[in-house]
Amino acid sequence: MRLLITHGYLLTGSGSNVYVQNLCRALVGRGHSVDLLCQDPDPLALDFVSGLYTAGPGVVTPVEERGTGYPGACTVYRPEIGDLLPVYVYDDYPGWRVKTFLDLTDGELSHYIEANARAIRAVLEHTPADALITNHSLPGPLIARRALEDVPADLPYLSIVHGSCLQYTARRSERYREVAREGLAGARHIVSPSPHGAGTIREDFPELAEKTLALSGGVDTDLFRPDAFDERALEALTGGRGRGPEQAAALAAALEEHRDDGEGLLRALGENAASYYPRVHDRDAGERLRSFLGKDGPLVVYVGKLIHSKGVHSLLSAFVRLRRERPDARLLIIGFGTFREGLEAITAAFDAKDERALRTLAGLGKRLEGGSPEPLEHFKVPEDLSLGEPGLGEAVEFTGPLEHAALSSLLPAADVAVVPSIFPEIFGLVAAEFAASGVVPLVADHSGLAEAGGIVGEGLPFSLRVSLEGGFEQNLAAALADYLALPEGERERLSRAVRENSVKRLSWGSLADDLVALAGG
């Protein structure tokens, strides 16, 4: 089957980007042809991409073509949309003028929709497709519907709905709720990565309930394996444009100088964040990780965006509490985001047991990630901070983001993983990747995360879900301590169980087959 897939963003980094990347890889691995519209700056860095074109009004222009070892083929088309990239959650994208959808003018939104619709028509004129798959509830489905109005053939489209578009945009704006409704109404099927997500769609758009369904899955169980650990992956994690020792030194100096001056500290953290490229691994990540992974003690790992809604600040608070019982515990934080410098500062303040600095940081709240002046949720400075528990010292490491090849080679070193998101999630894909690597994941007990925890934790003698009620940080610390207290043999058995559940229920191959069947029927 030849599929045209639309995704307005990159193919690395956040959840939906990785979802689209791996779905396309699975499709070409099964012999299908994929024409993918996205804005990734370097798609040919991915092994399954066989060509790159630009797509403008009425014309597609080849940039580069090559062969791959896959039975199918994926050609990436980069739509010409100007310099403005609308997003659901603000982040910096080099080379783009970025605005959230909620901040767009009517003219900016209209231009974005029409420019992408013209690109779809140009690609279809160049290479006809059997079906079209859109990603996100808005504006992708509406773009497809507008584009297909001028296409003679009756081309069906189905829409995959990820979480951010609903939670951060459609549910906060009647204008965008209507954009989503109009686009989704034209889809043959509406697909969510989880039953929770499907329920959210049915709740928001009850008239579309009958064509809404859930297809859970999306783990490369051949890549993420318990036996995949390979220290050689560290050799590539050096140099580049990422964060380095000078940024670490600048943060320490800023915290010392502005421990009682919130505004001054905020400016200093912002200047530090602007001094490096955040979407690549730290320049010295390989060296630090080699030392860090060589230490004794249980290793806790987090992978994901470093933004407030992902709850990493809650994890840090929980980890401080865990260290009172397990002073040998270590925490590895992998990812990027606008909250990184704030999280680094919180870690340093915890390490120094600097209650004044911690209260200054807590007082800045969500401004630490460039957000509104609201308090950090599920975060409380411990009243007994100075009672002598060990400081964090070298027990916490941030690396910046890692590509899947490096990530899958390092995850098996972990003893337990945490997915501490405090905001509704359509599905916990990263929890499934942890499980495929044989690493038991503890997940926040809500939305699609709870469903993911239920799937990979099926048959375990306890729940992987951690309640946000009654003190999330305390609950998370207790859950980590309880798990790490289990005998080694029991933890090995649980590791095998979550791996088996992930392989059986959540592979990319089965998801790709299900989507092809839907698109064709």
Coordinates of C-alpha atoms in Angstrom, one line a residue:
M1 CA 0.0 0.0 0.0
R2 CA 1.1 3.6 -0.7
L3 CA 0.4 5.9 2.2
L4 CA 0.7 9.7 2.5
I5 CA 1.3 10.6 6.2
T6 CA 1.2 14.1 7.5
H7 CA 3.1 15.3 10.6
G8 CA 3.9 19.0 10.9
Y9 CA 7.0 18.6 13.1
L10 CA 10.3 16.8 13.5
L11 CA 11.0 13.1 13.7
T12 CA 13.0 13.1 16.9
G13 CA 12.7 14.4 20.4
S14 CA 9.1 14.4 21.8
G15 CA 6.6 11.6 21.9
S16 CA 4.6 12.2 18.7
N17 CA 7.8 12.8 16.7
V18 CA 9.2 9.5 17.8
Y19 CA 5.8 7.8 17.2
V20 CA 5.7 8.9 13.6
Q21 CA 9.3 8.0 13.0
N22 CA 8.9 4.5 14.2
L23 CA 5.5 3.9 12.6
C24 CA 7.1 4.9 9.2
R25 CA 10.0 2.6 9.8
A26 CA 7.7 -0.3 10.6
L27 CA 5.6 0.4 7.5
V28 CA 8.6 0.3 5.1
G29 CA 9.9 -2.7 7.0
R30 CA 6.7 -4.5 5.9
G31 CA 7.1 -3.4 2.3
H32 CA 4.8 -0.4 2.1
S33 CA 5.6 2.9 0.5
V34 CA 5.3 6.0 2.6
D35 CA 5.2 9.7 1.5
L36 CA 5.8 11.6 4.7
L37 CA 5.2 15.4 5.1
C38 CA 7.1 16.9 8.0
Q39 CA 9.5 19.7 8.9
D40 CA 12.5 17.6 10.1
P41 CA 15.7 19.4 9.2
D42 CA 17.7 16.2 8.6
P43 CA 15.4 13.2 7.8
L44 CA 18.1 11.4 5.8
A45 CA 19.9 10.8 9.1
L46 CA 17.2 8.2 9.7
D47 CA 18.0 4.8 8.2
F48 CA 14.6 4.1 6.6
V49 CA 14.3 7.4 4.6
S50 CA 15.1 7.0 1.0
G51 CA 14.5 10.5 -0.3
L52 CA 14.0 14.2 0.5
Y53 CA 11.9 16.7 -1.5
T54 CA 10.5 20.1 -0.8
A55 CA 6.8 20.6 -1.5
G56 CA 5.4 24.0 -2.6
P57 CA 2.4 25.2 -4.5
G58 CA 1.9 22.8 -7.4
V59 CA 5.5 21.5 -7.5
V60 CA 7.8 19.1 -5.6
T61 CA 11.5 19.6 -5.9
P62 CA 14.0 16.7 -5.2
V63 CA 16.8 17.4 -2.7
E64 CA 18.4 14.0 -2.4
E65 CA 17.6 10.4 -3.0
R66 CA 19.3 7.1 -2.0
G67 CA 18.8 3.5 -1.4
T68 CA 18.1 1.8 1.9
G69 CA 18.0 -1.8 3.0
Y70 CA 14.2 -1.8 3.6
P71 CA 11.7 -3.6 1.4
G72 CA 9.5 -0.6 1.2
A73 CA 10.4 3.1 0.8
C74 CA 9.8 6.4 2.7
T75 CA 10.2 9.7 0.9
V76 CA 10.1 12.8 3.1
Y77 CA 8.5 16.0 1.7
R78 CA 9.1 19.2 3.5
P79 CA 6.2 21.6 3.0
E80 CA 7.1 25.3 2.2
I81 CA 5.2 27.1 4.9
G82 CA 7.3 30.2 5.6
D83 CA 9.2 30.9 8.8
L84 CA 6.4 30.4 11.3
L85 CA 6.1 27.1 13.1
P86 CA 2.9 26.8 15.3
V87 CA 3.2 24.5 18.3
Y88 CA 0.9 23.2 21.1
V89 CA 3.5 23.7 23.8
Y90 CA 6.1 26.4 23.4
D91 CA 9.7 25.3 22.7
D92 CA 12.6 26.7 20.8
Y93 CA 13.2 25.4 17.2
P94 CA 16.3 26.9 15.6
G95 CA 15.6 28.6 12.3
W96 CA 11.9 29.0 13.1
R97 CA 9.7 31.8 14.5
V98 CA 7.7 29.8 17.0
K99 CA 4.2 30.6 18.4
T100 CA 1.7 28.5 20.1
F101 CA -1.5 27.9 18.2
L102 CA -3.4 29.8 20.9
D103 CA -1.3 32.9 20.1
L104 CA -1.8 32.7 16.3
T105 CA -3.8 35.4 14.5
D106 CA -6.6 34.3 12.2
G107 CA -4.4 35.2 9.2
E108 CA -1.4 33.1 10.5
L109 CA -3.6 30.1 11.1
S110 CA -5.2 30.4 7.6
H111 CA -1.9 30.7 5.9
Y112 CA -0.5 27.6 7.8
I113 CA -3.5 25.5 6.8
E114 CA -3.5 26.5 3.2
A115 CA 0.3 26.2 2.7
N116 CA 0.2 22.6 4.1
A117 CA -2.9 21.8 2.0
R118 CA -1.1 23.0 -1.1
A119 CA 1.8 20.8 -0.2
I120 CA -0.4 17.7 0.1
R121 CA -2.0 18.4 -3.3
A122 CA 1.5 18.8 -4.9
V123 CA 2.6 15.5 -3.5
L124 CA -0.5 13.7 -4.6
E125 CA -0.1 15.1 -8.1
H126 CA 3.5 13.8 -8.1
T127 CA 2.8 10.4 -6.5
P128 CA -0.8 9.2 -6.0
A129 CA -1.6 7.5 -2.7
D130 CA -4.0 4.8 -1.7
A131 CA -4.9 6.4 1.7
L132 CA -3.8 9.4 3.8
I133 CA -3.0 9.3 7.6
T134 CA -2.9 12.5 9.6
N135 CA -1.4 13.1 13.0
H136 CA -2.8 15.3 15.8
S137 CA -6.4 16.4 16.1
L138 CA -5.6 19.9 14.7
P139 CA -5.0 21.2 12.3
G140 CA -3.8 18.1 10.4
P141 CA -7.2 16.6 9.8
L142 CA -8.6 19.9 8.6
I143 CA -5.6 20.4 6.3
A144 CA -6.2 17.0 4.8
R145 CA -9.9 17.7 4.3
R146 CA -9.2 21.0 2.6
A147 CA -6.5 19.5 0.4
L148 CA -8.7 16.6 -0.7
E149 CA -11.5 18.9 -1.8
D150 CA -9.6 19.5 -5.0
V151 CA -8.4 16.0 -5.5
P152 CA -10.6 14.1 -8.1
A153 CA -10.1 10.6 -6.6
D154 CA -12.1 9.7 -3.5
L155 CA -9.1 9.4 -1.2
P156 CA -9.9 8.4 2.4
Y157 CA -8.0 9.6 5.4
L158 CA -7.7 8.5 9.0
S159 CA -6.5 10.6 11.9
I160 CA -4.2 9.6 14.7
V161 CA -4.8 11.9 17.7
H162 CA -1.9 12.5 20.1
G163 CA -2.3 14.1 23.5
S164 CA -0.8 17.6 23.4
C165 CA -3.1 18.9 20.6
L166 CA -6.2 18.1 22.7
Q167 CA -5.0 19.0 26.2
Y168 CA -3.0 22.1 25.4
T169 CA -5.1 23.6 22.5
A170 CA -8.5 22.2 21.6
R171 CA -9.7 22.0 25.2
R172 CA -8.6 25.6 25.8
S173 CA -10.1 27.3 22.8
E174 CA -13.5 27.1 21.2
R175 CA -11.9 28.2 17.9
Y176 CA -9.6 25.2 17.9
R177 CA -12.2 22.8 19.2
E178 CA -14.1 23.7 16.0
V179 CA -10.9 23.3 13.9
A180 CA -10.5 19.8 15.3
R181 CA -14.2 18.9 14.9
E182 CA -14.3 19.9 11.3
G183 CA -11.2 18.0 10.4
L184 CA -12.0 14.9 12.3
A185 CA -15.6 14.8 11.0
G186 CA -14.1 14.0 7.5
A187 CA -11.9 11.2 8.7
R188 CA -12.9 7.6 8.0
H189 CA -11.5 6.6 11.3
I190 CA -10.1 8.4 14.4
V191 CA -7.4 6.5 16.1
S192 CA -6.0 7.1 19.6
P193 CA -2.9 5.3 21.0
S194 CA -4.9 4.3 24.1
P195 CA -8.4 3.6 25.4
H196 CA -8.1 6.7 27.7
G197 CA -7.3 8.9 24.7
A198 CA -10.2 7.4 22.7
G199 CA -12.5 8.2 25.7
T200 CA -11.3 11.8 25.7
I201 CA -12.1 12.2 22.0
R202 CA -15.6 10.7 22.5
E203 CA -16.1 13.0 25.5
D204 CA -15.1 16.1 23.5
F205 CA -16.7 15.1 20.2
P206 CA -19.6 12.7 21.0
E207 CA -21.0 12.9 17.5
L208 CA -17.7 11.2 16.3
A209 CA -17.8 8.4 18.9
E210 CA -18.7 5.6 16.5
K211 CA -15.6 6.0 14.3
T212 CA -13.2 6.5 17.2
L213 CA -11.1 3.6 18.4
A214 CA -7.9 2.8 20.3
L215 CA -4.8 1.1 18.9
S216 CA -2.2 0.7 21.6
G217 CA 1.3 -0.1 20.7
G218 CA 4.4 1.5 19.3
V219 CA 7.5 -0.1 20.8
D220 CA 10.5 -1.3 18.8
T221 CA 11.0 -4.5 20.7
D222 CA 13.9 -5.5 18.5
L223 CA 15.8 -2.3 19.4
F224 CA 14.8 -2.1 23.1
R225 CA 15.9 -5.3 24.6
P226 CA 17.3 -6.4 28.0
D227 CA 20.5 -7.7 26.3
A228 CA 21.1 -4.5 24.3
F229 CA 23.4 -2.8 26.8
D230 CA 26.5 -1.6 24.9
E231 CA 29.0 0.8 26.5
R232 CA 30.4 1.6 23.1
A233 CA 27.4 3.9 22.6
L234 CA 29.1 6.3 24.9
E235 CA 31.9 6.9 22.4
A236 CA 29.6 9.0 20.2
L237 CA 28.3 11.2 23.1
T238 CA 31.0 13.8 22.9
G239 CA 31.5 17.2 21.4
G240 CA 28.8 19.0 19.4
R241 CA 26.7 22.1 20.3
G242 CA 25.1 20.8 23.5
R243 CA 25.4 21.9 27.1
G244 CA 28.9 21.6 28.5
P245 CA 31.0 22.2 31.7
E246 CA 31.0 26.0 31.3
Q247 CA 27.2 26.0 31.5
A248 CA 27.4 23.9 34.6
A249 CA 29.8 26.4 36.2
A250 CA 27.7 29.3 35.1
L251 CA 24.6 27.8 36.8
A252 CA 26.5 27.2 40.0
A253 CA 27.7 30.8 40.0
A254 CA 24.2 32.1 39.3
L255 CA 22.7 30.1 42.1
E256 CA 25.3 31.4 44.5
E257 CA 24.9 35.1 43.4
H258 CA 21.1 35.1 43.2
R259 CA 19.9 32.7 45.8
D260 CA 17.6 35.4 47.3
D261 CA 16.9 37.3 44.1
G262 CA 14.3 35.5 42.0
E263 CA 14.4 37.9 39.1
G264 CA 18.2 37.9 38.9
L265 CA 18.3 34.1 39.0
L266 CA 15.6 33.8 36.3
R267 CA 17.6 36.1 34.0
A268 CA 20.8 34.2 34.6
L269 CA 19.2 30.8 34.0
G270 CA 17.7 32.1 30.7
E271 CA 21.1 33.4 29.6
N272 CA 22.6 30.0 30.4
A273 CA 19.9 28.2 28.4
A274 CA 20.5 30.4 25.4
S275 CA 24.2 29.7 25.3
Y276 CA 23.9 26.1 23.9
Y277 CA 21.8 24.0 21.6
P278 CA 19.4 22.0 23.7
R279 CA 18.2 19.3 21.3
V280 CA 21.5 17.3 21.3
H281 CA 23.3 15.4 24.0
D282 CA 25.6 17.3 26.3
R283 CA 29.1 17.8 25.0
D284 CA 30.6 15.7 27.8
A285 CA 27.7 13.3 28.2
G286 CA 29.8 10.2 27.2
E287 CA 32.6 10.9 29.7
R288 CA 30.2 11.7 32.6
L289 CA 28.0 8.7 31.8
R290 CA 31.0 6.3 31.7
S291 CA 31.9 7.3 35.2
F292 CA 28.3 7.4 36.4
L293 CA 27.3 4.0 35.1
G294 CA 30.4 2.5 36.7
K295 CA 29.3 3.4 40.2
D296 CA 27.6 1.0 42.6
G297 CA 24.1 1.4 43.8
P298 CA 20.6 1.1 42.2
L299 CA 20.0 3.3 39.1
V300 CA 16.7 5.1 38.6
V301 CA 16.1 6.5 35.1
Y302 CA 13.8 9.1 33.5
V303 CA 13.4 9.8 29.8
G304 CA 11.3 12.5 28.3
K305 CA 10.8 16.3 27.8
L306 CA 12.0 18.5 30.6
I307 CA 8.9 20.6 31.1
H308 CA 6.8 21.2 34.1
S309 CA 3.9 18.9 33.1
K310 CA 6.2 15.9 32.9
G311 CA 6.8 16.1 36.7
V312 CA 10.6 15.8 36.8
H313 CA 10.7 18.3 39.6
S314 CA 8.4 15.9 41.6
L315 CA 10.8 13.1 40.8
L316 CA 13.8 15.1 42.1
S317 CA 11.9 15.8 45.3
A318 CA 11.0 12.1 45.6
F319 CA 14.6 11.1 44.9
V320 CA 15.9 13.3 47.8
R321 CA 13.5 11.4 50.1
L322 CA 14.5 8.0 48.6
R323 CA 18.2 8.8 49.4
R324 CA 17.4 8.9 53.1
E325 CA 16.7 5.1 52.8
R326 CA 19.0 4.3 49.9
P327 CA 22.0 6.7 50.0
D328 CA 23.6 4.7 47.2
A329 CA 20.7 5.4 44.8
R330 CA 21.5 7.2 41.5
L331 CA 19.2 9.1 39.2
L332 CA 19.7 9.5 35.4
I333 CA 17.7 12.2 33.6
I334 CA 17.6 12.0 29.8
G335 CA 15.9 14.7 27.7
F336 CA 15.6 18.3 26.8
G337 CA 13.2 21.2 27.4
T338 CA 12.7 24.7 28.6
F339 CA 12.7 23.5 32.2
R340 CA 16.2 22.1 32.1
E341 CA 18.1 24.9 33.7
G342 CA 15.4 25.2 36.4
L343 CA 15.7 21.5 37.2
E344 CA 19.5 21.7 37.2
A345 CA 19.2 24.6 39.7
I346 CA 16.8 22.6 41.9
T347 CA 19.2 19.7 41.9
A348 CA 22.1 21.9 42.9
A349 CA 20.1 23.5 45.6
F350 CA 19.0 20.1 47.0
D351 CA 22.6 19.0 46.9
A352 CA 23.8 22.0 48.9
K353 CA 20.7 21.7 51.2
D354 CA 20.2 25.4 50.5
E355 CA 16.7 26.0 51.7
R356 CA 16.9 29.7 50.7
A357 CA 17.8 28.9 47.1
L358 CA 15.1 26.2 46.9
R359 CA 12.4 28.6 48.2
T360 CA 13.6 31.2 45.7
L361 CA 13.3 28.6 42.9
A362 CA 9.9 27.3 44.1
G363 CA 8.7 30.9 44.2
L364 CA 9.5 31.4 40.5
G365 CA 7.2 28.5 39.8
K366 CA 6.4 27.8 36.2
R367 CA 8.4 30.9 35.1
L368 CA 11.4 28.6 35.4
E369 CA 10.3 27.0 32.1
G370 CA 9.2 30.3 30.5
G371 CA 5.6 29.8 31.6
S372 CA 3.1 31.8 33.6
P373 CA 3.7 32.9 37.3
E374 CA 2.0 29.9 38.8
P375 CA 3.4 27.6 41.5
L376 CA 5.1 24.3 40.7
E377 CA 2.6 21.5 41.2
H378 CA 3.3 18.5 43.3
F379 CA 6.5 20.1 44.7
K380 CA 7.2 21.0 48.3
V381 CA 10.5 22.0 49.8
P382 CA 11.0 19.4 52.7
E383 CA 10.7 21.1 56.1
D384 CA 13.4 18.8 57.5
L385 CA 15.9 19.5 54.6
S386 CA 18.8 19.9 57.0
L387 CA 18.4 16.7 59.1
G388 CA 21.5 15.2 57.7
E389 CA 20.3 13.1 54.7
P390 CA 23.0 12.8 52.1
G391 CA 23.1 15.5 49.5
L392 CA 22.7 14.6 45.9
G393 CA 26.3 15.2 45.0
E394 CA 27.2 13.1 42.0
A395 CA 24.1 11.0 42.4
V396 CA 22.1 12.8 39.7
E397 CA 23.2 13.2 36.0
F398 CA 21.5 15.1 33.2
T399 CA 22.6 14.1 29.7
G400 CA 20.4 16.1 27.3
P401 CA 18.4 14.0 24.7
L402 CA 19.7 10.7 23.3
E403 CA 18.7 9.2 20.0
H404 CA 17.0 5.8 20.2
A405 CA 20.1 3.9 19.1
A406 CA 22.1 5.2 22.1
L407 CA 19.1 5.2 24.4
S408 CA 18.4 1.5 23.8
S409 CA 22.0 0.6 24.4
L410 CA 22.0 2.3 27.8
L411 CA 18.6 1.6 29.3
P412 CA 19.3 -2.0 30.4
A413 CA 21.8 -0.6 32.9
A414 CA 18.9 0.9 34.9
D415 CA 17.2 -0.9 37.9
V416 CA 13.9 0.9 37.7
A417 CA 12.3 3.7 35.7
V418 CA 9.9 6.5 36.4
V419 CA 7.3 8.2 34.3
P420 CA 6.1 11.0 36.7
S421 CA 4.0 13.1 34.4
I422 CA 1.5 15.2 36.3
F423 CA -0.6 16.2 33.2
P424 CA -3.0 13.9 31.3
E425 CA -1.2 11.7 28.7
I426 CA -2.8 9.8 25.8
F427 CA -0.4 6.9 26.4
G428 CA 2.8 6.1 28.2
L429 CA 5.0 5.1 25.2
V430 CA 8.2 5.6 27.1
A431 CA 6.9 3.2 29.8
A432 CA 6.5 0.5 27.2
E433 CA 10.1 1.2 25.9
F434 CA 11.4 0.8 29.5
A435 CA 9.5 -2.5 29.8
A436 CA 10.8 -3.8 26.5
S437 CA 14.3 -3.1 27.8
G438 CA 13.5 -5.2 30.9
V439 CA 13.3 -2.1 33.2
V440 CA 10.2 -2.0 35.4
P441 CA 8.5 1.4 35.1
L442 CA 6.6 3.2 37.9
V443 CA 4.0 5.5 36.4
A444 CA 1.8 8.3 37.6
D445 CA -1.7 6.9 38.2
H446 CA -3.8 8.8 35.7
S447 CA -5.0 8.9 32.1
G448 CA -3.1 6.9 29.5
L449 CA -0.1 6.4 31.8
A450 CA -2.2 4.3 34.1
E451 CA -3.3 2.2 31.1
A452 CA 0.3 1.7 30.0
G453 CA 1.2 0.7 33.5
G454 CA -1.6 -1.8 33.5
I455 CA -0.5 -3.4 30.2
V456 CA 3.2 -3.8 31.0
G457 CA 2.5 -4.6 34.6
E458 CA -0.1 -7.3 33.9
G459 CA 0.5 -10.3 36.2
L460 CA 2.8 -8.5 38.6
P461 CA 2.1 -8.9 42.3
F462 CA 1.8 -5.1 42.8
S463 CA 0.6 -2.1 40.8
L464 CA 3.1 0.0 38.8
R465 CA 0.8 3.0 39.3
V466 CA 1.7 5.7 41.8
S467 CA -1.1 7.9 43.2
L468 CA -0.8 11.7 43.0
E469 CA -3.2 12.0 45.9
G470 CA -1.8 12.6 49.4
G471 CA 1.6 13.7 48.3
F472 CA 2.9 12.5 45.0
E473 CA 6.6 13.0 45.9
Q474 CA 6.2 10.9 49.1
N475 CA 4.2 8.2 47.3
L476 CA 6.8 8.0 44.6
A477 CA 9.7 7.8 47.0
A478 CA 7.9 5.0 48.9
A479 CA 7.2 3.1 45.7
L480 CA 10.8 3.3 44.6
A481 CA 12.1 2.2 48.0
D482 CA 9.7 -0.7 48.1
Y483 CA 10.7 -1.9 44.7
L484 CA 14.4 -1.6 45.3
A485 CA 14.1 -3.5 48.6
L486 CA 12.9 -6.6 46.7
P487 CA 15.4 -9.5 46.4
E488 CA 17.5 -9.4 43.3
G489 CA 16.0 -12.6 42.0
E490 CA 12.5 -11.2 42.3
R491 CA 13.4 -8.1 40.5
E492 CA 14.9 -10.2 37.7
R493 CA 11.6 -12.1 37.4
L494 CA 9.6 -8.9 37.2
S495 CA 12.0 -7.6 34.6
R496 CA 11.3 -10.6 32.4
A497 CA 7.6 -10.2 33.0
V498 CA 7.3 -6.6 31.8
R499 CA 9.5 -7.4 28.8
E500 CA 7.1 -10.2 27.8
N501 CA 4.1 -8.0 28.2
S502 CA 5.6 -5.3 26.0
V503 CA 6.5 -7.7 23.2
K504 CA 3.1 -9.4 23.3
R505 CA 1.0 -6.3 23.4
L506 CA 2.8 -3.2 22.1
S507 CA 5.1 -3.9 19.1
W508 CA 5.3 -1.4 16.2
G509 CA 4.8 -4.2 13.7
S510 CA 1.4 -5.1 15.0
L511 CA 0.4 -1.4 15.1
A512 CA 1.5 -0.9 11.5
D513 CA -0.5 -3.8 10.3
D514 CA -3.7 -2.6 12.1
L515 CA -3.3 0.9 10.7
V516 CA -2.9 -0.5 7.1
A517 CA -6.0 -2.6 7.6
L518 CA -8.0 0.5 8.7
A519 CA -6.6 2.7 5.9
G520 CA -7.5 0.1 3.3
G521 CA -11.0 -0.6 4.7

